[in-house]
C-alpha positions as a printed NumPy array, in Angstrom:
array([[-56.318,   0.265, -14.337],
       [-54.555,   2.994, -11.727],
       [-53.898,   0.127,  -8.718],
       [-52.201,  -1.366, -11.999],
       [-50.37 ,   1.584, -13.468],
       [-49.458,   1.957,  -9.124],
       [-48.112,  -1.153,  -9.186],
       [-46.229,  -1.078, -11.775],
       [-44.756,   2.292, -10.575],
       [-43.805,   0.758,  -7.688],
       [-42.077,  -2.035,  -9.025],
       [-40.388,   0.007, -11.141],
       [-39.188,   2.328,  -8.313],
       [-37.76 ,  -0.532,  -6.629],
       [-36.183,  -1.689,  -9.602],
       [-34.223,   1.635,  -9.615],
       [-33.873,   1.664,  -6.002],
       [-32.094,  -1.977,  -5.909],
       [-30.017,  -1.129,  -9.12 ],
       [-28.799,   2.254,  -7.625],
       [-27.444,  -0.018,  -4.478],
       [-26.321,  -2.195,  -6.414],
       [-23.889,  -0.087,  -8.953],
       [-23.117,   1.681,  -5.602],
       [-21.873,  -1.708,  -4.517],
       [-20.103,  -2.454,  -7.826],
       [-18.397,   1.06 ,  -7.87 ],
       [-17.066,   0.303,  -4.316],
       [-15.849,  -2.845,  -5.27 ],
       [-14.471,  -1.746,  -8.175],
       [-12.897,   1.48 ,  -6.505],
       [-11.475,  -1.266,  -4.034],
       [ -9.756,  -2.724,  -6.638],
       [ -8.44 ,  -0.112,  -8.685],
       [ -6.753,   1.515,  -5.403],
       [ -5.45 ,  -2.185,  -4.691],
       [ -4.198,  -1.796,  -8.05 ],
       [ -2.645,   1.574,  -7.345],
       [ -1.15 ,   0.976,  -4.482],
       [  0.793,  -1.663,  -6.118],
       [  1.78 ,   0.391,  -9.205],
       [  2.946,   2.683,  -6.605],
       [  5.711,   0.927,  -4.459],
       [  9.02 ,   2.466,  -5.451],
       [ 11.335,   0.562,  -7.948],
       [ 14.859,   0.906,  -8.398],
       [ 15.175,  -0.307, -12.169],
       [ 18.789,  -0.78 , -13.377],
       [ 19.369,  -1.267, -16.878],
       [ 23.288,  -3.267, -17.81 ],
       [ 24.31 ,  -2.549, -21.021],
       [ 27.021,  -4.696, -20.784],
       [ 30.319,  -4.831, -23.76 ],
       [ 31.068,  -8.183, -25.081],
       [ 33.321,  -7.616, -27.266],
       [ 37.031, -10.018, -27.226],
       [ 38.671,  -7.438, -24.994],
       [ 36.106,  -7.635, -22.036],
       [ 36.184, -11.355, -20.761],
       [ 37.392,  -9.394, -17.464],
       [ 34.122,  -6.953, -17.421],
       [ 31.584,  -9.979, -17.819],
       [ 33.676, -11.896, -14.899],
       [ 33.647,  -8.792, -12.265],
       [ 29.499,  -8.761, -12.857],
       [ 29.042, -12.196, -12.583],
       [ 31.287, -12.386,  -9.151],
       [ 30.073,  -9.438,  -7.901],
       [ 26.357,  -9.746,  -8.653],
       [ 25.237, -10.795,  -5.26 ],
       [ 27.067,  -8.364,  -3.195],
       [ 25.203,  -5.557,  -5.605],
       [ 21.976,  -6.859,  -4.876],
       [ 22.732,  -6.917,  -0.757],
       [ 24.065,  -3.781,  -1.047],
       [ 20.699,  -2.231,  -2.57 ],
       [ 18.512,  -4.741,  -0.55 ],
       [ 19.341,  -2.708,   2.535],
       [ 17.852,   0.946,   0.339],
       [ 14.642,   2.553,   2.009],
       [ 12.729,   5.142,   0.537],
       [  9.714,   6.678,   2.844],
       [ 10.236,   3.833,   5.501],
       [  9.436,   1.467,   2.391],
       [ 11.743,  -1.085,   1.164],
       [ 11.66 ,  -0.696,  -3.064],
       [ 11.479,  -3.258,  -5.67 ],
       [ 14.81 ,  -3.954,  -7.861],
       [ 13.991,  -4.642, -11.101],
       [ 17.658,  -5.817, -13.305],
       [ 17.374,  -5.944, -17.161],
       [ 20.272,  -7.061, -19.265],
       [ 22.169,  -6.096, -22.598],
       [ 25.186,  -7.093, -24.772],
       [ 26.944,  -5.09 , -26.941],
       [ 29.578,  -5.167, -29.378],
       [ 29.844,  -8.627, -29.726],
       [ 29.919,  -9.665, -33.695],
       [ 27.907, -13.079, -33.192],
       [ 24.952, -10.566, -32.929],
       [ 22.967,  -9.229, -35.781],
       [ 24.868,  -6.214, -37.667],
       [ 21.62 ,  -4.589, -38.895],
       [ 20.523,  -4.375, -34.823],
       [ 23.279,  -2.73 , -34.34 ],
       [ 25.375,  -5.801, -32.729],
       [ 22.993,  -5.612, -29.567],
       [ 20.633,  -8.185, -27.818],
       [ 18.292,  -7.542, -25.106],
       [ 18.996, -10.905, -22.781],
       [ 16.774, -10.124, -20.41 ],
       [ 13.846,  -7.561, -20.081],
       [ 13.476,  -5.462, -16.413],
       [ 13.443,  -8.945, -14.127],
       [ 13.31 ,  -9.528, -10.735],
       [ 13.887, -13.222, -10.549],
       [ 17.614, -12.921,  -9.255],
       [ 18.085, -16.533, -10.19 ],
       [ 17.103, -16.235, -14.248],
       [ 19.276, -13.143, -13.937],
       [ 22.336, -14.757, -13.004],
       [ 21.792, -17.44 , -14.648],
       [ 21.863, -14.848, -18.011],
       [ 25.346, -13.493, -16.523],
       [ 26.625, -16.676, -16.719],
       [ 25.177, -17.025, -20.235],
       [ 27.289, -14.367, -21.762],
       [ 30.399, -15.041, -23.31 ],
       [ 32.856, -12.334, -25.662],
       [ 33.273, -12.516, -29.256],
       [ 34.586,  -9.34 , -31.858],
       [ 33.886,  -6.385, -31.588],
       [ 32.007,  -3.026, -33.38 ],
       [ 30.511,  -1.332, -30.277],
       [ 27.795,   1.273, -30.826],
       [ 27.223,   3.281, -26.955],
       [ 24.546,   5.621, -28.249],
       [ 22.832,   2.882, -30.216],
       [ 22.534,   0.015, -27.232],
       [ 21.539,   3.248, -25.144],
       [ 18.681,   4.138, -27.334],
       [ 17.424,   0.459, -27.693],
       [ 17.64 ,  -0.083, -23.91 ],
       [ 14.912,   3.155, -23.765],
       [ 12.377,   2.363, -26.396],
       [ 12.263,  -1.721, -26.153],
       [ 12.26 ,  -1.478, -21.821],
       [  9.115,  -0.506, -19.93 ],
       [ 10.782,   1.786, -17.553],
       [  7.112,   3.192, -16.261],
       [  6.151,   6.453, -14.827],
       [  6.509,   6.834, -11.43 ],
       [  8.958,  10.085, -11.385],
       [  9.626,   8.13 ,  -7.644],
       [ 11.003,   5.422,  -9.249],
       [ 14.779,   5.623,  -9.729],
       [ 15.353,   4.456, -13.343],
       [ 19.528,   4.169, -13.85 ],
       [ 21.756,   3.113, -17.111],
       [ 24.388,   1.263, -16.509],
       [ 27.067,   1.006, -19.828],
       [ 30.437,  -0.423, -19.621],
       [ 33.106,  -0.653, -22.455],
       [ 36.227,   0.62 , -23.4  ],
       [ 35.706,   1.537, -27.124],
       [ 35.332,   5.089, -28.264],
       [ 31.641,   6.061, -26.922],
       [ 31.114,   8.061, -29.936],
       [ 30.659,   4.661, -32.372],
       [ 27.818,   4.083, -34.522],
       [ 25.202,   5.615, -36.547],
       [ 23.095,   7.203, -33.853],
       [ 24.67 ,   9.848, -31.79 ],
       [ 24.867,   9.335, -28.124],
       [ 24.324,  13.02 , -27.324],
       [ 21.126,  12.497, -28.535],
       [ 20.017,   9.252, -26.623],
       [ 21.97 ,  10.464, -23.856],
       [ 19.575,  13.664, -23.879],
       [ 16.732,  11.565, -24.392],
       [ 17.45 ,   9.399, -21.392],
       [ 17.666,  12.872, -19.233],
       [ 14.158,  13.792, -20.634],
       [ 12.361,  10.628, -19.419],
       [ 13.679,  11.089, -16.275],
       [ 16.623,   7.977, -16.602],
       [ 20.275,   8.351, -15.731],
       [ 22.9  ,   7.1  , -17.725],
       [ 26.219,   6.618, -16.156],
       [ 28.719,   5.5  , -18.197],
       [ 31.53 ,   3.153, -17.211],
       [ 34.737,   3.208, -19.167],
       [ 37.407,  -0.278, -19.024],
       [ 40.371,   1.361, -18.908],
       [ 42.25 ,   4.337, -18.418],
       [ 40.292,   7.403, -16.981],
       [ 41.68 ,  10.046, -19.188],
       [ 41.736,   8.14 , -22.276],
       [ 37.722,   7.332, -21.394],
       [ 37.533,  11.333, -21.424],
       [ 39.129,  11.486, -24.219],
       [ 36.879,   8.845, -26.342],
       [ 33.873,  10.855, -25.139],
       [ 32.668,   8.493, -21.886],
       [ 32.116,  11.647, -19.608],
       [ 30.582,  13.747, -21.802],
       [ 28.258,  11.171, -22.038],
       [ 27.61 ,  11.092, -18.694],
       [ 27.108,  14.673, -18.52 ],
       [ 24.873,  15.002, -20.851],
       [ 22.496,  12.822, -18.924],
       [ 23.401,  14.113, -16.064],
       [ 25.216,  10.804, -14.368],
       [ 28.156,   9.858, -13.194],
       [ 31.435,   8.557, -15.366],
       [ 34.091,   5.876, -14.035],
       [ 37.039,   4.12 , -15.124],
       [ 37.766,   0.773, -13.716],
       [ 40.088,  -1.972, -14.081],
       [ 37.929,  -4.634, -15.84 ],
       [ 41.015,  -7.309, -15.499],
       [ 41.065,  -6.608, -11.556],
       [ 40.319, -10.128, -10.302],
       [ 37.505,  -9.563,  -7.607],
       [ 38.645, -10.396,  -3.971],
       [ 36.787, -11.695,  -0.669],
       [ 37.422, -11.374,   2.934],
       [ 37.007, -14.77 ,   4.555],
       [ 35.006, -14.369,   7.65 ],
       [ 34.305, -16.627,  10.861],
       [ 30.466, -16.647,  10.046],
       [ 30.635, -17.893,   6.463],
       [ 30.479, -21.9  ,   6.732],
       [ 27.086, -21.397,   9.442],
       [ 25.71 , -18.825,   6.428],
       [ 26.448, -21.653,   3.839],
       [ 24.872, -24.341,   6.309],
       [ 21.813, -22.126,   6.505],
       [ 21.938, -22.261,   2.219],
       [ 20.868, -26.   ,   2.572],
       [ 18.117, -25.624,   5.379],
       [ 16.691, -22.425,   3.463],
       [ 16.696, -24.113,   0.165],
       [ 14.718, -26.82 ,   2.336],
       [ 11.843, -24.604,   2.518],
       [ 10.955, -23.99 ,  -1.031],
       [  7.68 , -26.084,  -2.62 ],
       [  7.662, -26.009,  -5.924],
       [  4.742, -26.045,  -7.871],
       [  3.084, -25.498, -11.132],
       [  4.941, -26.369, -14.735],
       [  7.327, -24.509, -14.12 ],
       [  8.178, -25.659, -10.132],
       [ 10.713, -28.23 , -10.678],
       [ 12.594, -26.485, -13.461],
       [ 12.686, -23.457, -11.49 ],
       [ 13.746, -25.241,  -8.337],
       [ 16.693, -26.275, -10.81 ],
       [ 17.831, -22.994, -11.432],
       [ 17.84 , -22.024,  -7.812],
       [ 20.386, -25.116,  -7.406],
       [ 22.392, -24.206,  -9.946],
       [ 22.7  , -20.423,  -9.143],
       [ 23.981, -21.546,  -5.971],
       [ 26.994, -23.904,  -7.935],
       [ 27.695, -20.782,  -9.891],
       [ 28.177, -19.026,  -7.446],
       [ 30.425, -21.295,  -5.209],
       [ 32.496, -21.432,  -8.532],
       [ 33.313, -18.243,  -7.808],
       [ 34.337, -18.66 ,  -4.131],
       [ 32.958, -19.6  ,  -1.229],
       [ 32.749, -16.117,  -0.296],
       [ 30.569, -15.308,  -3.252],
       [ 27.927, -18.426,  -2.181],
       [ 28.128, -16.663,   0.967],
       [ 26.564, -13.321,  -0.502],
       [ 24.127, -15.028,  -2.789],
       [ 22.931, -17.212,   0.539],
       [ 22.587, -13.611,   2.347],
       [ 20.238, -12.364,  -1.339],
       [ 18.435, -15.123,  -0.942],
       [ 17.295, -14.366,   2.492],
       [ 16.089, -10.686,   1.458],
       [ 12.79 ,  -9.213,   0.824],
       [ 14.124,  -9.116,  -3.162],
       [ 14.069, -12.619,  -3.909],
       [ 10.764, -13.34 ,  -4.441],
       [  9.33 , -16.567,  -5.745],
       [  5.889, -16.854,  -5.8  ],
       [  5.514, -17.911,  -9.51 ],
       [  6.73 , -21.349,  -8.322],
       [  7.127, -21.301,  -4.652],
       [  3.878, -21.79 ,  -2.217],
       [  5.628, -20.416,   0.297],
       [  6.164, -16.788,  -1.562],
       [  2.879, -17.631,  -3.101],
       [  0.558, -17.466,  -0.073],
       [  1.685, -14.176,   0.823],
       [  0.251, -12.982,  -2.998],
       [ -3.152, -11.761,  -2.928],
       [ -4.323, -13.141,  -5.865],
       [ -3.098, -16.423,  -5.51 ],
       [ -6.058, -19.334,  -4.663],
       [ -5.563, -23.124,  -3.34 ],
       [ -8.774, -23.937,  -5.338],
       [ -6.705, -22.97 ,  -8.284],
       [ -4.181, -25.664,  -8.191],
       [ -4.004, -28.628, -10.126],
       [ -3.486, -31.988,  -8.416],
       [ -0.678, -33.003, -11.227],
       [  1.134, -29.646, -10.411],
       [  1.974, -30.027,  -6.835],
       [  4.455, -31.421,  -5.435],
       [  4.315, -35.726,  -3.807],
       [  4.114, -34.037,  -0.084],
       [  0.862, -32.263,  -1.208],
       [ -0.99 , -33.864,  -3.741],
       [ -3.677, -36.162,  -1.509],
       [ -3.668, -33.137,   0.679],
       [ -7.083, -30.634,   1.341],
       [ -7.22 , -27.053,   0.975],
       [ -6.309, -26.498,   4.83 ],
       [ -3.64 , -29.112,   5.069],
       [ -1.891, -27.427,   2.558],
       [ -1.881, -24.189,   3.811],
       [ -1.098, -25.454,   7.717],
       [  2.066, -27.462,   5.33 ],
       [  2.875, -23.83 ,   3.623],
       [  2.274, -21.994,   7.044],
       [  4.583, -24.196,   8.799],
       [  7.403, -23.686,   5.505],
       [  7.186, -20.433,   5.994],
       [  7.46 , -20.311,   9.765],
       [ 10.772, -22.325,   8.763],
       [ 12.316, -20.114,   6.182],
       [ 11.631, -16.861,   8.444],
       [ 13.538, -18.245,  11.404],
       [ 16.523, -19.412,   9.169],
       [ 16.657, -15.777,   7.095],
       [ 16.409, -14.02 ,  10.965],
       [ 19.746, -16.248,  11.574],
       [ 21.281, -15.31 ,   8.408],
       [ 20.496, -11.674,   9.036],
       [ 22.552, -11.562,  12.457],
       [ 24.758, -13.542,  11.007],
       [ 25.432, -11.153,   8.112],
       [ 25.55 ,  -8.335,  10.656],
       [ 28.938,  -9.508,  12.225],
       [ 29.999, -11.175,   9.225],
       [ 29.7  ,  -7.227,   7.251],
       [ 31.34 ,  -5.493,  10.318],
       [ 34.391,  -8.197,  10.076],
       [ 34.729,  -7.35 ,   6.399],
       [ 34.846,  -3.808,   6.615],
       [ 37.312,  -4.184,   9.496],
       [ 39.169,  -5.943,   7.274],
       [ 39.484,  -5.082,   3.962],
       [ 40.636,  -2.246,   2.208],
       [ 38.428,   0.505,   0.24 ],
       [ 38.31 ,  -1.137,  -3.878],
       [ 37.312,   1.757,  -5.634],
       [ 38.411,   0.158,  -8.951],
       [ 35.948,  -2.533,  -9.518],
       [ 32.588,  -2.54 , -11.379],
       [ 30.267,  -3.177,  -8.137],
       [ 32.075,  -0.31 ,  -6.083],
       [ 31.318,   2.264,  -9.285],
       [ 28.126,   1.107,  -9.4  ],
       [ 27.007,   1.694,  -5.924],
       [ 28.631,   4.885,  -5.196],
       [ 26.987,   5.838,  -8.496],
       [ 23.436,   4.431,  -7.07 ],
       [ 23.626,   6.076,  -3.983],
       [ 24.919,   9.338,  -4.815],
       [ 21.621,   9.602,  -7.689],
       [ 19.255,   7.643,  -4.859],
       [ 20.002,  10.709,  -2.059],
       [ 17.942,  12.895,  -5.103],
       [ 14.925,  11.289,  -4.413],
       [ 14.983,  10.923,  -0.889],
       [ 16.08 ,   7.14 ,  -1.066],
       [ 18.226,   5.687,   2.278],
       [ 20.652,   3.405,   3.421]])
């Protein structure tokens, strides 16, 4: 009966023994994960909120951000913060515009914080003017409880709001959104169509102040202009090789492979100097693809080839194994980094020609909106 209750001991004992190493191996794995998960959570974001009047009067407004769009995004593509390039994050509102619903306030949300450049440009493109009862404090207050702005007091979290109605409007009081913005740690700078005294005078500034950002007046009917440089048509040739390296795949490959097209035709609608600027976004480390692209997709972590469905990849792939796919990707990819290098020394003399070149615009929506960003970015130890 005791070299039975002895062996039992001992089995027991091991029992405990193995289950000890083995929650110690489960902790580790899960402590592996939760840091991966971490360090993620952690990369600095710039998130920039539009809150964007579309109201009759501001056909002009909705034009400068959809010309000007690209040349925003290269501008902050170039940002560092701790030797780390951040995210950029873009979410979108209308305001003002009486096709929306009266009891909301005459506000939409048209796109949540994004950074898929294309869908956001292709909601730029969506928005057309209508009306016109514009409530500031109200779209400013909406824009802070529906958007998950997150916690990371790193992050830099900016407003954006453009119109040229009275900023005072509406049942809720923008001093107290305004104040509410400053308490969460968001800036609201406040951009008034018009005038610059009579935006001081309908209250633009003070709302500003009161979240501690900046307030400009611009000329929303200014027409945006381009400097034409030597190095545009080889940029524009390096559009169609780059676009070249994309494989779609998934249900929503083809469709998004679409959009990508057709964000480029907007863009040329523009100018050809405005293609030029998307073609030099495109070839940043902010647009990023790998819900539908293989190519951005086997740089993901999570992402697995066993996961794929034959039916969802493209003809070039679909009798393909696991390792001729990713020699296929690796070979994409080798591809797309060449022609983005090319672009990038391309973009180099094509940036020194413009500036050469063309006179300082202070007057426009994109040049408010990055003086604004980098005079709030030097706070927090951001770069350029």
């Amino acid at each position: 009966m005791k070299k039975i209750f002895k062996t039992i001991l001992v089995i027991m004992c091991m029992m405990i023994v193995l289950s000890c190493n083995a929650n110690e191996k489960n902790q580790r794995q899960n402590l592996n994960a939760f840091e991966s998960k971490i360090n993620i959570k952690d990369k600095h974001h710039i998130k920039v909120a539009l809150l964007l009047d579309t109201s009759n009067s501001m056909d002009g407004l909705i034009d400068q951000a959809k010309a000007q769009l690209w040349d925003m995004v290269n501008e902050l593509s170039y940002a560092k913060c701790d030797d780390e390039k951040p995210n950029l994050e873009i979410a979108l509102y209308e305001y003002g515009n009486d096709r929306l619903n009266a009891d909301e306030g005459y506000i939409r949300q048209v796109l949540a914080f994004s950074d898929d450049l294309d869908e956001i440009s292709k909601q730029l493109f969506s928005l057309t003017t209508n009306g016109g009862n514009e409530y500031c404090g109200h779209v400013i207050q909406t824009s802070l409880n529906q958007l998950k702005w997150g916690n990371n007091a790193d992050d830099l979290k900016l407003i954006f709001i453009a119109g040229n109605e009275p900023f005072s409007q509406g049942k809720i009081n923008y001093q107290d959104a305004t104040k509410q913005a400053h308490k969460s740690n968001i800036t609201v700078n406040t951009i008034f169509c018009g005038d610059y005294n009579q935006g001081i005078a309908n209250f633009w500034k003070d709302g500003a102040d009161k979240a501690h950002g900046d307030y400009m007046a611009i000329n929303h009917n200014h027409e945006t202009t381009y400097v034409a440089t030597p190095y545009d048509d080889k940029i524009l040739m390096l559009n169609q090789k780059l676009n070249n390296t994309y494989i779609a795949y998934g249900h929503i490959g083809e469709q998004k492979m679409a959009l990508q097209a057709e964000q480029d035709v907007n863009a040329s609608g523009y100018s050809e100097e405005n293609a030029v600027s998307r073609t030099v976004s495109k070839s940043s480390h902010l647009y990023k693809n790998s819900s539908w692209d293989l190519v951005d997709a086997d740089q993901d972590n999570e992402f697995s080839y066993e996961s794929l469905k034959k039916e969802e990849l493209p003809n070039e792939l679909k009798n393909k194994s696991v390792t001729e796919m990713k020699a296929y990707v690796s070979k994409k990819r080798k591809e797309r980094k060449t022609i983005q290098d090319d672009i990038h020394q391309l973009n180099k003399k094509r940036r020194a020609f413009i500036a050469s070149q063309k006179e300082d615009e202070n007057n426009s929506l994109e040049n408010a909106m990055i003086n604004a960003i980098k005079t709030q970015a030097k706070k927090k130890k951001y770069t350029w």
